Each structure stands twice: as structure tokens, then as C-alpha cells.
Amino acid sequence: MNKLTVLATLALASALTGTASAQADLSGTVTVWSWDVAAKALQSTVPSFNKKYPNVKVNVVDLGNQNTYDRGLAGCAAGGTDLPDVYSIENNEAEVFWARFPNCFTDLNTLGADKLAAQFPAFKWTELMAGGKRYAMPWDSGPVAVFYRRDLYQQAGINPAAIKTWDDFIAAGRKLNTKFAGKVKMGTVGNGKDDEWFRMLANQNGCFYFNTAGTEITVNQPGCVKALDTVKKLYDAQVVTTGDWGGQITNIKAGKTASAMYGAWYEGTIRTNAPELSGKWGVYPMPASKPGGVRAANLGGSALSIPDSSKNKAAAYAFLQNALATTGGQVTMLKSEGLVPSLLSASKDPYVAQGQAYWGNQKIWQTILDTLGDVPQARGTQFFQDARQVVLVTQSDFIGGKYKTAQEALDAAARRIASATGLPVAK
Amino acid sequence: MTSLPARTARRPRVPVAPYLFILPYLLIFASFWAWPIVSSFLMSFRDSRLGPSAPLGLSNWSRLLSDESFRTALQNTLVILAIQVPLMLTLATALAVALNSRLLRAQGLFRFAFFAPLVVGTVAYSAVFRLLFNTDYGMVNRALTGLGLPAVDWLNQPVPAMTVIILAMTWRWTGYNAIILLAGLQGIREDVYEAASLDGATPAQQFWRITLPLLRPSLLFCLVLSVIGTLQLFTESSLITGSGPGNATLTLGTYLYQQGFQSFNFGYSSAIAYAVAALAAVFSAVQLRLFGRDG
């Protein structure tokens, strides 16, 4: 054994024992804030985490979505008091935090996240980085799909494979109305409470509140006008009903809606809320605006960050790594709650290619993940909430008949967003 | 005895001890009341969103004047004020007179029953109202359809949503005002009524000519408090209707919260807060002037 080998062996040994002792050293409690199925998904990764780090106790708290956001902002405003060790952030809203509280969250690069960057698609990082810092790790994405009741469609004589455009979707809704005397609708729209349908349709048409550089307001561009028009058409044809998050779930359980359109993470919501409907559901891609048009969009998708005030950053980062940067962690969350992985290697997991019993043995993950490549870009910017508040009111006013055309409604919305944010309206 | 004048002479003009005793309170008042009030006024001139607060002069204030959402919130708040406060005070007066009647048995029980809504947690009460007025499964619509009337989409239509807010507030606050008015009623001397009866005044005349005028200070108190409370209205609009549908039940309170804690625009929400405070001051001054004088 020459000198060099000895040195190398020693270095390797010390590196190994170093890592091992660092792992064994990790202890204490990691508190995680999240919401609904996302919280349950994180909970499902705890056993595999505890196998590696038996001395760390993970405490996942389900605060609900809005409450997580509100308490996070309040905590950051108070200089980081009362924040957890791991905090969930929706990509759309992430820039609010980085722009207003650049010191509230840990730069994950200091913990080694730059080494993991290439394992995630580049677009997932854009909203998570600012000023050269990497504030959060990509978690899931929300490719949009339509979930439908096979039995109800069949009874009304609707062939889901034939629904290719929004006009087809409306025609199917008319069949439902005829068959069930108007008692079963094609879906629930959160009109006046949220503008998710507008966002999904606008994204599909390559439009959003702001341009992707985040420098101009684009909410009155043709793609968005088309989106708002379609939402009104759905209402005018009486093929959708109105309800909030809870109302939508109630409608699904009561069989008052035969479909639901959302980000793919809604799979877990349906499956866990209505286990009695197992085998009766299926999935098809969202209809296009015109024949042959784009049948993909993204809604939601989140990330995990570590508040700078965390007393247990090493353990918190280990939790992030196990849940998000391993195929095992991501697929566990896909299995338990239907969270669509952002980790590139996870989509090649054999589980994705399997038929799912709840969905009538359809290979739904293949169907859903196949749309990912077609999703047009959209960026929330730090003014996401301002814009959302304006657009959800505009949508409900437009459906209520306050504006003559969608263009007129969105021109007004663009002016209001401009006065709230100071950004210019794109020409 | 000789030492007394000397001691008096040495006593300082301004006594220090009392101020030392209230000093802890003054310090707490200054740091947790006075300073935030001043600080939020200063903040109303700044933009708290784009990085470090850059001074902006009057732009938050000029935005107030041109902001449609603020106008909607103001309008909604005034509509609630104009309908709910008179309705509630009329009901409360009737209730107080009934509770004061010697004909009524178990007065204590009734007083408790009407006061009880105030003790219920606001979140719980809001949840109950949401359930009661649920379009598909709520008790109110069940009752309406049971009577052969059409069901109303309470929480998803502008006017019904506003109606729910007004009903909820009336349910919650009528008993509270009735108890204050009852105290006012019990302060009216019995012999005034005896004299009126002897002069042949009917019960209706007694109510309009004696009860109401003598109850005026209590009514004024209730009115001023209710108006200020309504201007700050937040709970019902936020928890029952979520200020929707759209902005149909947005109030000044919920708009302030949205701007402050959802858009994180503290500067602008401070300006809204000062606008609300100014409105409350003006309204109170007008009421005291109109109804506060004798004669």
C-alpha cells in the first residue's frame, strides 16, 4: 500500500464516518406546515425518513391552504417568529415571500441544494429563486386533467374520448342535463370565490395575469379573453354549478357533478374523500379551445422551504431531501395522495405506468404526465394575490352580466391590476 | 408642630409618586398603543411592497380615491349600516320594553337567552350560518322549499349574500343592545308613568312621549357604538361569505385585511385604516350633534 492509497483510504473513511455521525447526530423535532392532501402526502414520507433518522420527530401540521399562506406572511413580517422548520409554498405565491422578506428563508444552496438542481426541470426553479438564492425546493406540479364519472357519462350517452374541445364539453353537459333533468352538472366552478377555471383556461391558451418576465400585465390579451368567454359560455349553457372547495367535494360525493377539472393533485382529493366511488372514475385531458388546440395547463404546484428562524435546519433539509429529492419519497406521495412529482427521475418509476384500481384500472398517471410537455409557461410574480383578487371579481361580474364582452371586462381588470401594482398593461 | 410648615415648604409643587405608580401603564400605552398609531400613519405614506419601504408621498392616499374595490367596500359598508343598524335598534328597543314588562315571567332567563349569541365564538357562529344558508343542504332552503317557496342561492348571489350578513349581525347584536336599553329603561322613574296614567295617557302615548325621549341617551350610546362597529365589520364578511360572491359583501374591514395580510401592502392598508377611523369620527360627531342635545 503506497502513501497515496493510505491517504485516500483515510480520507474516504473519515468522509464516510463523518456522514454517518452527522446522520446519527440529527435529532429533535421538525415541524412542517402544509394543507389538506399535501399535508397527508408529507406525512406519508415520514416512515422512510425515520428509517434514516430515527431520532428526529416530524410533526406535520395541516393548517389549510389560505391559513398557511397568511400565517407564513405574518411570521415573516414579525421577523421570523412562530414559523415552522419546513414551510409549504405554492409556486404562484412564492415570489411574494422572496420579494418582501428576502431574509425570512434559508438559502438552500448553503445546505447543498445547488447539487440537486439538475434533478428537477428548470421551469420549477424560476419562481423559487431570487437574487442568486435558492429559497425552496420543487415539490409537485399540477398538470390539469378532467376527472369524470364513468357510470354517469355512460348513462347520459357521453363518450369522453370524443370530448376534444370546449364546445364538445358543453354538448356533453347538455346531454347530462337532458338525462338527469338538470340535476347533474359537468363540474363546479368557484365563481366569486376563486378564478381557477379562468387560470387553467388562460394558461392553456398561453395567457396569464402577467407576462413570463413579470414586467407587464397581459390579462386582457386574446388568450385570456377567450378563457373568460368560455367560462361564461359554460354558465350560459347551464352545464356547470357554483361552489367553493368544500362545496365541490360535497357535489362529488352526492353525485351532483359528473366531472371535475383541476390540477392532477385533485386525484387524491377525490380518491380519499369518496372511497365508495372506487372504480367509477376515469380521467381525460382537458378540452382544447379549438380543434387540435393545446389540451394542457398547469394549476398549482408547490415547493418546500426552510424558514431562517428554524433551530433545526440540518434535520429540516434532510426531511426535504428524503421527501422531494428521492424517487422513493416522491412516488410515496404520488401513491398516497396523487401529488405529481417534479423530480425528473420519478416519472420513470414503474408505478407511473400502472393501471389504478380506483380509476377503473386506467393508467391515469401516464395520461396526466404526458401533458406536462405541452404546458405553456406562466408566472405568478409577487403581485399574484392582487391580480387574483381583481380577476375573481371580474369573472363573477362578467358572468353576472355587468360587462358586455369579455374584452371589456378584462380591459377593466387590467386597469385595476395596474393601479394596484404599478406595472404597465402590455400593448 | 413646628416642623409642619417646614415640611410643607419642602414638598415639591408637582407630586412625583402618583406618576411613578402609573408609569408602567404609560410605558405600555406608549409602546403598544400610541406608537403603533403613529407608526401606521407614517406607513400610510410608504410602499411596503417593493423591497425596502421607499417613500412614496401621497400615492397610497391618492390610490384610495381612484380604487374601485375601496369604493365597493365603502358602499357595501354603508348599505349594511343604513339597513342593519336601524333594524337592529328597533328590534332591540321592542325587546327591551318587553323584557322590562312586569307581565313577563322568568325575565332573567330571557335576558340571558338574548344576550347568549354574543358569548358564542365568532368562528363557530359563522360556520353555523354558512351551514344554515347552504344552497343545497341548508336548513333555510329546506324550510323554504317545504313551504312551497323557491330555494335561494344564498351565498353565491350578491343580494342574498348581503341579506345573510345583515341577518347574522342582527342575530348576534340585538340582544346586546337590548340589555343596554333595558338598563336605560330601568333608570326611568316609575312615578312619571303613574302621573301620565292619571292624566289619561294611553300606553302608546306613554311609549312615544315618555319612554323614547327618556331613553335617548341609551339609544344614542347604542347607535354610536353600532355605527363604529359596523364600519370595522370584518368577521361576518370574512367568515360567512368570504367577501363574495366577487366583491358583493366586501367591507372596509375585509379589504383592509386583504391588502394588509394577503397582498402584504401594509402602506395601503394603513391608509384604509385611517380612512375608516376618519369616517367613524365624522359619523360619531354628526350623531352626537343631531341627537345628543337636550330639547
PDB file of C-alpha atoms in Angstrom, chain B residues 19-268:
ATOM      1  CA  TYR B  19     -46.786  59.410  38.174  1.00  0.00           C
ATOM      2  CA  LEU B  20     -44.327  56.750  39.241  1.00  0.00           C
ATOM      3  CA  PHE B  21     -47.252  54.492  40.053  1.00  0.00           C
ATOM      4  CA  ILE B  22     -48.866  54.936  36.653  1.00  0.00           C
ATOM      5  CA  LEU B  23     -45.559  54.922  34.797  1.00  0.00           C
ATOM      6  CA  PRO B  24     -45.736  51.210  33.885  1.00  0.00           C
ATOM      7  CA  TYR B  25     -49.140  51.799  32.345  1.00  0.00           C
ATOM      8  CA  LEU B  26     -47.937  54.877  30.477  1.00  0.00           C
ATOM      9  CA  LEU B  27     -44.963  52.974  29.091  1.00  0.00           C
ATOM     10  CA  ILE B  28     -47.150  50.127  27.905  1.00  0.00           C
ATOM     11  CA  PHE B  29     -49.652  52.583  26.468  1.00  0.00           C
ATOM     12  CA  ALA B  30     -46.913  54.444  24.630  1.00  0.00           C
ATOM     13  CA  SER B  31     -45.313  51.355  23.138  1.00  0.00           C
ATOM     14  CA  PHE B  32     -48.387  49.252  22.335  1.00  0.00           C
ATOM     15  CA  TRP B  33     -50.987  51.938  21.590  1.00  0.00           C
ATOM     16  CA  ALA B  34     -49.557  55.326  20.833  1.00  0.00           C
ATOM     17  CA  TRP B  35     -46.545  54.200  18.806  1.00  0.00           C
ATOM     18  CA  PRO B  36     -48.459  51.796  16.510  1.00  0.00           C
ATOM     19  CA  ILE B  37     -50.982  54.555  15.814  1.00  0.00           C
ATOM     20  CA  VAL B  38     -48.220  56.961  14.834  1.00  0.00           C
ATOM     21  CA  SER B  39     -46.267  54.274  13.026  1.00  0.00           C
ATOM     22  CA  SER B  40     -49.195  53.176  10.883  1.00  0.00           C
ATOM     23  CA  PHE B  41     -49.819  56.808   9.956  1.00  0.00           C
ATOM     24  CA  LEU B  42     -46.226  57.113   8.789  1.00  0.00           C
ATOM     25  CA  MET B  43     -46.533  53.802   6.976  1.00  0.00           C
ATOM     26  CA  SER B  44     -49.570  55.034   5.040  1.00  0.00           C
ATOM     27  CA  PHE B  45     -47.143  57.243   3.098  1.00  0.00           C
ATOM     28  CA  ARG B  46     -44.859  54.377   2.143  1.00  0.00           C
ATOM     29  CA  ASP B  47     -44.923  51.479  -0.278  1.00  0.00           C
ATOM     30  CA  SER B  48     -44.236  48.421   1.832  1.00  0.00           C
ATOM     31  CA  ARG B  49     -44.134  46.008  -1.081  1.00  0.00           C
ATOM     32  CA  LEU B  50     -41.134  46.656  -3.241  1.00  0.00           C
ATOM     33  CA  GLY B  51     -38.159  45.819  -1.152  1.00  0.00           C
ATOM     34  CA  PRO B  52     -37.220  48.384   1.483  1.00  0.00           C
ATOM     35  CA  SER B  53     -40.048  50.837   2.081  1.00  0.00           C
ATOM     36  CA  ALA B  54     -39.484  53.603  -0.399  1.00  0.00           C
ATOM     37  CA  PRO B  55     -41.161  56.917   0.452  1.00  0.00           C
ATOM     38  CA  LEU B  56     -43.993  57.467  -1.947  1.00  0.00           C
ATOM     39  CA  GLY B  57     -45.526  60.698  -0.790  1.00  0.00           C
ATOM     40  CA  LEU B  58     -49.266  60.605  -1.204  1.00  0.00           C
ATOM     41  CA  SER B  59     -49.659  57.711  -3.612  1.00  0.00           C
ATOM     42  CA  ASN B  60     -51.418  55.354  -1.168  1.00  0.00           C
ATOM     43  CA  TRP B  61     -53.850  58.127  -0.400  1.00  0.00           C
ATOM     44  CA  SER B  62     -54.441  59.072  -3.997  1.00  0.00           C
ATOM     45  CA  ARG B  63     -54.974  55.388  -4.817  1.00  0.00           C
ATOM     46  CA  LEU B  64     -57.770  55.347  -2.214  1.00  0.00           C
ATOM     47  CA  LEU B  65     -59.647  57.944  -4.222  1.00  0.00           C
ATOM     48  CA  SER B  66     -59.441  56.054  -7.509  1.00  0.00           C
ATOM     49  CA  ASP B  67     -59.655  52.466  -6.204  1.00  0.00           C
ATOM     50  CA  GLU B  68     -62.852  50.721  -7.319  1.00  0.00           C
ATOM     51  CA  SER B  69     -62.512  47.982  -4.705  1.00  0.00           C
ATOM     52  CA  PHE B  70     -62.259  50.565  -1.942  1.00  0.00           C
ATOM     53  CA  ARG B  71     -65.349  52.285  -3.310  1.00  0.00           C
ATOM     54  CA  THR B  72     -67.208  48.968  -3.402  1.00  0.00           C
ATOM     55  CA  ALA B  73     -66.151  48.204   0.171  1.00  0.00           C
ATOM     56  CA  LEU B  74     -67.251  51.641   1.347  1.00  0.00           C
ATOM     57  CA  GLN B  75     -70.567  51.336  -0.456  1.00  0.00           C
ATOM     58  CA  ASN B  76     -71.255  47.853   0.958  1.00  0.00           C
ATOM     59  CA  THR B  77     -70.377  49.007   4.454  1.00  0.00           C
ATOM     60  CA  LEU B  78     -72.721  51.984   4.176  1.00  0.00           C
ATOM     61  CA  VAL B  79     -75.543  49.784   2.855  1.00  0.00           C
ATOM     62  CA  ILE B  80     -75.164  47.461   5.828  1.00  0.00           C
ATOM     63  CA  LEU B  81     -75.014  50.481   8.119  1.00  0.00           C
ATOM     64  CA  ALA B  82     -78.173  52.016   6.668  1.00  0.00           C
ATOM     65  CA  ILE B  83     -80.238  48.832   6.844  1.00  0.00           C
ATOM     66  CA  GLN B  84     -78.854  46.801   9.698  1.00  0.00           C
ATOM     67  CA  VAL B  85     -78.360  49.430  12.417  1.00  0.00           C
ATOM     68  CA  PRO B  86     -81.914  50.893  12.357  1.00  0.00           C
ATOM     69  CA  LEU B  87     -83.406  47.416  12.047  1.00  0.00           C
ATOM     70  CA  MET B  88     -81.395  46.153  14.980  1.00  0.00           C
ATOM     71  CA  LEU B  89     -82.047  49.155  17.220  1.00  0.00           C
ATOM     72  CA  THR B  90     -85.798  48.987  16.560  1.00  0.00           C
ATOM     73  CA  LEU B  91     -85.817  45.306  17.444  1.00  0.00           C
ATOM     74  CA  ALA B  92     -83.640  45.905  20.481  1.00  0.00           C
ATOM     75  CA  THR B  93     -85.940  48.656  21.772  1.00  0.00           C
ATOM     76  CA  ALA B  94     -89.014  46.440  21.361  1.00  0.00           C
ATOM     77  CA  LEU B  95     -87.186  43.619  23.079  1.00  0.00           C
ATOM     78  CA  ALA B  96     -86.033  45.834  25.945  1.00  0.00           C
ATOM     79  CA  VAL B  97     -89.579  47.115  26.536  1.00  0.00           C
ATOM     80  CA  ALA B  98     -90.869  43.531  26.529  1.00  0.00           C
ATOM     81  CA  LEU B  99     -88.130  42.382  28.902  1.00  0.00           C
ATOM     82  CA  ASN B 100     -88.921  45.280  31.204  1.00  0.00           C
ATOM     83  CA  SER B 101     -92.605  44.414  31.362  1.00  0.00           C
ATOM     84  CA  ARG B 102     -93.904  43.244  34.682  1.00  0.00           C
ATOM     85  CA  LEU B 103     -96.172  40.855  32.816  1.00  0.00           C
ATOM     86  CA  LEU B 104     -93.184  38.766  31.725  1.00  0.00           C
ATOM     87  CA  ARG B 105     -92.128  35.876  33.896  1.00  0.00           C
ATOM     88  CA  ALA B 106     -88.620  34.384  34.037  1.00  0.00           C
ATOM     89  CA  GLN B 107     -87.062  37.673  32.952  1.00  0.00           C
ATOM     90  CA  GLY B 108     -83.577  36.503  33.887  1.00  0.00           C
ATOM     91  CA  LEU B 109     -83.834  33.548  31.544  1.00  0.00           C
ATOM     92  CA  PHE B 110     -84.940  35.728  28.630  1.00  0.00           C
ATOM     93  CA  ARG B 111     -82.228  38.279  29.260  1.00  0.00           C
ATOM     94  CA  PHE B 112     -79.652  35.504  29.212  1.00  0.00           C
ATOM     95  CA  ALA B 113     -81.163  33.943  26.090  1.00  0.00           C
ATOM     96  CA  PHE B 114     -80.988  37.175  24.103  1.00  0.00           C
ATOM     97  CA  PHE B 115     -77.510  38.003  25.337  1.00  0.00           C
ATOM     98  CA  ALA B 116     -76.172  34.487  24.654  1.00  0.00           C
ATOM     99  CA  PRO B 117     -75.338  34.980  20.913  1.00  0.00           C
ATOM    100  CA  LEU B 118     -72.575  37.345  21.969  1.00  0.00           C
ATOM    101  CA  VAL B 119     -70.887  34.650  24.023  1.00  0.00           C
ATOM    102  CA  VAL B 120     -70.706  32.205  21.103  1.00  0.00           C
ATOM    103  CA  GLY B 121     -67.317  32.166  19.372  1.00  0.00           C
ATOM    104  CA  THR B 122     -67.380  34.148  16.119  1.00  0.00           C
ATOM    105  CA  VAL B 123     -65.885  31.337  14.072  1.00  0.00           C
ATOM    106  CA  ALA B 124     -68.447  28.839  15.357  1.00  0.00           C
ATOM    107  CA  TYR B 125     -71.330  31.210  14.734  1.00  0.00           C
ATOM    108  CA  SER B 126     -70.118  31.963  11.230  1.00  0.00           C
ATOM    109  CA  ALA B 127     -69.818  28.258  10.460  1.00  0.00           C
ATOM    110  CA  VAL B 128     -73.367  27.690  11.675  1.00  0.00           C
ATOM    111  CA  PHE B 129     -74.697  30.485   9.453  1.00  0.00           C
ATOM    112  CA  ARG B 130     -72.816  29.081   6.473  1.00  0.00           C
ATOM    113  CA  LEU B 131     -74.471  25.725   7.068  1.00  0.00           C
ATOM    114  CA  LEU B 132     -77.921  27.189   7.660  1.00  0.00           C
ATOM    115  CA  PHE B 133     -77.775  29.101   4.385  1.00  0.00           C
ATOM    116  CA  ASN B 134     -76.096  26.424   2.274  1.00  0.00           C
ATOM    117  CA  THR B 135     -77.894  26.329  -1.070  1.00  0.00           C
ATOM    118  CA  ASP B 136     -78.316  22.578  -1.381  1.00  0.00           C
ATOM    119  CA  TYR B 137     -78.287  21.267   2.158  1.00  0.00           C
ATOM    120  CA  GLY B 138     -79.077  24.254   4.405  1.00  0.00           C
ATOM    121  CA  MET B 139     -81.999  24.330   6.781  1.00  0.00           C
ATOM    122  CA  VAL B 140     -83.263  27.671   5.489  1.00  0.00           C
ATOM    123  CA  ASN B 141     -83.693  26.404   1.933  1.00  0.00           C
ATOM    124  CA  ARG B 142     -85.196  23.163   3.217  1.00  0.00           C
ATOM    125  CA  ALA B 143     -87.761  25.230   5.083  1.00  0.00           C
ATOM    126  CA  LEU B 144     -88.437  27.458   2.071  1.00  0.00           C
ATOM    127  CA  THR B 145     -88.950  24.551  -0.315  1.00  0.00           C
ATOM    128  CA  GLY B 146     -91.018  22.800   2.349  1.00  0.00           C
ATOM    129  CA  LEU B 147     -93.364  25.784   2.280  1.00  0.00           C
ATOM    130  CA  GLY B 148     -93.522  25.587  -1.496  1.00  0.00           C
ATOM    131  CA  LEU B 149     -91.276  28.629  -1.980  1.00  0.00           C
ATOM    132  CA  PRO B 150     -88.286  28.650  -4.342  1.00  0.00           C
ATOM    133  CA  ALA B 151     -84.852  27.943  -2.849  1.00  0.00           C
ATOM    134  CA  VAL B 152     -82.415  30.865  -2.777  1.00  0.00           C
ATOM    135  CA  ASP B 153     -78.735  30.576  -3.705  1.00  0.00           C
ATOM    136  CA  TRP B 154     -77.854  32.489  -0.554  1.00  0.00           C
ATOM    137  CA  LEU B 155     -74.084  32.648  -0.521  1.00  0.00           C
ATOM    138  CA  ASN B 156     -73.428  32.795  -4.272  1.00  0.00           C
ATOM    139  CA  GLN B 157     -75.670  35.734  -5.237  1.00  0.00           C
ATOM    140  CA  PRO B 158     -74.912  39.356  -4.306  1.00  0.00           C
ATOM    141  CA  VAL B 159     -78.192  40.477  -2.717  1.00  0.00           C
ATOM    142  CA  PRO B 160     -78.937  37.236  -0.821  1.00  0.00           C
ATOM    143  CA  ALA B 161     -75.336  37.172   0.472  1.00  0.00           C
ATOM    144  CA  MET B 162     -75.743  40.692   1.807  1.00  0.00           C
ATOM    145  CA  THR B 163     -79.043  39.647   3.385  1.00  0.00           C
ATOM    146  CA  VAL B 164     -77.339  36.764   5.181  1.00  0.00           C
ATOM    147  CA  ILE B 165     -74.712  39.152   6.594  1.00  0.00           C
ATOM    148  CA  ILE B 166     -77.378  41.543   7.855  1.00  0.00           C
ATOM    149  CA  LEU B 167     -79.409  38.715   9.394  1.00  0.00           C
ATOM    150  CA  ALA B 168     -76.341  37.244  11.070  1.00  0.00           C
ATOM    151  CA  MET B 169     -75.286  40.583  12.547  1.00  0.00           C
ATOM    152  CA  THR B 170     -78.799  41.266  13.765  1.00  0.00           C
ATOM    153  CA  TRP B 171     -78.970  37.857  15.421  1.00  0.00           C
ATOM    154  CA  ARG B 172     -75.675  38.451  17.152  1.00  0.00           C
ATOM    155  CA  TRP B 173     -76.021  42.039  18.355  1.00  0.00           C
ATOM    156  CA  THR B 174     -79.718  42.698  19.028  1.00  0.00           C
ATOM    157  CA  GLY B 175     -79.669  41.127  22.492  1.00  0.00           C
ATOM    158  CA  TYR B 176     -76.565  43.044  23.488  1.00  0.00           C
ATOM    159  CA  ASN B 177     -78.195  46.363  22.601  1.00  0.00           C
ATOM    160  CA  ALA B 178     -81.448  45.288  24.249  1.00  0.00           C
ATOM    161  CA  ILE B 179     -79.620  44.748  27.547  1.00  0.00           C
ATOM    162  CA  ILE B 180     -78.104  48.256  27.387  1.00  0.00           C
ATOM    163  CA  LEU B 181     -81.507  49.739  26.556  1.00  0.00           C
ATOM    164  CA  LEU B 182     -83.068  47.721  29.362  1.00  0.00           C
ATOM    165  CA  ALA B 183     -80.681  49.347  31.810  1.00  0.00           C
ATOM    166  CA  GLY B 184     -81.781  52.697  30.370  1.00  0.00           C
ATOM    167  CA  LEU B 185     -85.453  51.768  30.801  1.00  0.00           C
ATOM    168  CA  GLN B 186     -84.914  50.804  34.407  1.00  0.00           C
ATOM    169  CA  GLY B 187     -83.437  54.228  35.041  1.00  0.00           C
ATOM    170  CA  ILE B 188     -86.774  55.897  34.160  1.00  0.00           C
ATOM    171  CA  ARG B 189     -88.703  56.631  37.343  1.00  0.00           C
ATOM    172  CA  GLU B 190     -91.986  54.815  37.834  1.00  0.00           C
ATOM    173  CA  ASP B 191     -93.808  57.954  39.042  1.00  0.00           C
ATOM    174  CA  VAL B 192     -93.516  59.560  35.607  1.00  0.00           C
ATOM    175  CA  TYR B 193     -95.671  56.786  34.183  1.00  0.00           C
ATOM    176  CA  GLU B 194     -98.067  56.995  37.174  1.00  0.00           C
ATOM    177  CA  ALA B 195     -98.562  60.695  36.566  1.00  0.00           C
ATOM    178  CA  ALA B 196     -99.143  60.050  32.861  1.00  0.00           C
ATOM    179  CA  SER B 197    -101.713  57.352  33.617  1.00  0.00           C
ATOM    180  CA  LEU B 198    -103.535  59.694  35.950  1.00  0.00           C
ATOM    181  CA  ASP B 199    -103.634  62.239  33.138  1.00  0.00           C
ATOM    182  CA  GLY B 200    -105.171  59.575  30.925  1.00  0.00           C
ATOM    183  CA  ALA B 201    -102.261  58.852  28.584  1.00  0.00           C
ATOM    184  CA  THR B 202    -102.625  55.599  26.618  1.00  0.00           C
ATOM    185  CA  PRO B 203     -99.737  53.049  26.677  1.00  0.00           C
ATOM    186  CA  ALA B 204     -98.848  54.087  23.113  1.00  0.00           C
ATOM    187  CA  GLN B 205     -98.703  57.744  24.118  1.00  0.00           C
ATOM    188  CA  GLN B 206     -96.610  56.828  27.136  1.00  0.00           C
ATOM    189  CA  PHE B 207     -94.142  54.981  24.889  1.00  0.00           C
ATOM    190  CA  TRP B 208     -93.747  57.796  22.349  1.00  0.00           C
ATOM    191  CA  ARG B 209     -93.891  60.725  24.791  1.00  0.00           C
ATOM    192  CA  ILE B 210     -92.099  59.311  27.839  1.00  0.00           C
ATOM    193  CA  THR B 211     -90.160  56.135  27.173  1.00  0.00           C
ATOM    194  CA  LEU B 212     -88.458  57.100  23.913  1.00  0.00           C
ATOM    195  CA  PRO B 213     -87.372  60.634  24.927  1.00  0.00           C
ATOM    196  CA  LEU B 214     -86.051  59.445  28.271  1.00  0.00           C
ATOM    197  CA  LEU B 215     -84.300  56.507  26.604  1.00  0.00           C
ATOM    198  CA  ARG B 216     -82.490  58.795  24.182  1.00  0.00           C
ATOM    199  CA  PRO B 217     -79.087  58.802  25.930  1.00  0.00           C
ATOM    200  CA  SER B 218     -79.019  54.991  25.943  1.00  0.00           C
ATOM    201  CA  LEU B 219     -80.179  54.832  22.321  1.00  0.00           C
ATOM    202  CA  LEU B 220     -77.512  57.314  21.321  1.00  0.00           C
ATOM    203  CA  PHE B 221     -74.880  55.230  23.061  1.00  0.00           C
ATOM    204  CA  CYS B 222     -76.054  52.100  21.216  1.00  0.00           C
ATOM    205  CA  LEU B 223     -76.212  53.978  17.914  1.00  0.00           C
ATOM    206  CA  VAL B 224     -72.692  55.384  18.118  1.00  0.00           C
ATOM    207  CA  LEU B 225     -71.218  52.036  19.149  1.00  0.00           C
ATOM    208  CA  SER B 226     -73.115  50.157  16.411  1.00  0.00           C
ATOM    209  CA  VAL B 227     -72.032  52.593  13.725  1.00  0.00           C
ATOM    210  CA  ILE B 228     -68.388  52.350  14.748  1.00  0.00           C
ATOM    211  CA  GLY B 229     -68.682  48.561  14.983  1.00  0.00           C
ATOM    212  CA  THR B 230     -70.234  48.305  11.520  1.00  0.00           C
ATOM    213  CA  LEU B 231     -67.534  50.499   9.979  1.00  0.00           C
ATOM    214  CA  GLN B 232     -64.995  47.982  11.280  1.00  0.00           C
ATOM    215  CA  LEU B 233     -67.054  44.979  10.219  1.00  0.00           C
ATOM    216  CA  PHE B 234     -64.829  42.010   9.441  1.00  0.00           C
ATOM    217  CA  THR B 235     -65.941  38.675  10.914  1.00  0.00           C
ATOM    218  CA  GLU B 236     -69.186  38.102   9.051  1.00  0.00           C
ATOM    219  CA  SER B 237     -67.912  39.292   5.704  1.00  0.00           C
ATOM    220  CA  SER B 238     -64.736  37.265   6.001  1.00  0.00           C
ATOM    221  CA  LEU B 239     -66.024  34.037   7.528  1.00  0.00           C
ATOM    222  CA  ILE B 240     -69.582  33.681   6.240  1.00  0.00           C
ATOM    223  CA  THR B 241     -69.361  34.941   2.659  1.00  0.00           C
ATOM    224  CA  GLY B 242     -65.598  35.331   2.163  1.00  0.00           C
ATOM    225  CA  SER B 243     -66.445  38.892   0.997  1.00  0.00           C
ATOM    226  CA  GLY B 244     -68.054  37.312  -2.051  1.00  0.00           C
ATOM    227  CA  PRO B 245     -69.516  36.474  -4.408  1.00  0.00           C
ATOM    228  CA  GLY B 246     -66.970  38.625  -6.150  1.00  0.00           C
ATOM    229  CA  ASN B 247     -66.773  41.730  -4.007  1.00  0.00           C
ATOM    230  CA  ALA B 248     -70.503  41.763  -3.223  1.00  0.00           C
ATOM    231  CA  THR B 249     -70.007  41.664   0.549  1.00  0.00           C
ATOM    232  CA  LEU B 250     -66.533  43.185   0.721  1.00  0.00           C
ATOM    233  CA  THR B 251     -66.374  45.573   3.681  1.00  0.00           C
ATOM    234  CA  LEU B 252     -63.794  48.140   4.685  1.00  0.00           C
ATOM    235  CA  GLY B 253     -62.550  45.706   7.329  1.00  0.00           C
ATOM    236  CA  THR B 254     -62.069  42.780   4.939  1.00  0.00           C
ATOM    237  CA  TYR B 255     -60.487  44.996   2.301  1.00  0.00           C
ATOM    238  CA  LEU B 256     -58.022  46.294   4.856  1.00  0.00           C
ATOM    239  CA  TYR B 257     -57.195  42.711   5.778  1.00  0.00           C
ATOM    240  CA  GLN B 258     -56.817  41.641   2.139  1.00  0.00           C
ATOM    241  CA  GLN B 259     -54.447  44.478   1.386  1.00  0.00           C
ATOM    242  CA  GLY B 260     -52.514  44.096   4.614  1.00  0.00           C
ATOM    243  CA  PHE B 261     -52.217  40.383   5.077  1.00  0.00           C
ATOM    244  CA  GLN B 262     -52.824  38.818   1.675  1.00  0.00           C
ATOM    245  CA  SER B 263     -51.188  41.292  -0.675  1.00  0.00           C
ATOM    246  CA  PHE B 264     -48.842  42.425   2.074  1.00  0.00           C
ATOM    247  CA  ASN B 265     -49.320  46.025   1.226  1.00  0.00           C
ATOM    248  CA  PHE B 266     -49.093  47.487   4.713  1.00  0.00           C
ATOM    249  CA  GLY B 267     -48.764  51.051   3.496  1.00  0.00           C
ATOM    250  CA  TYR B 268     -52.025  50.949   1.614  1.00  0.00           C
TER     251      TYR B 268
END
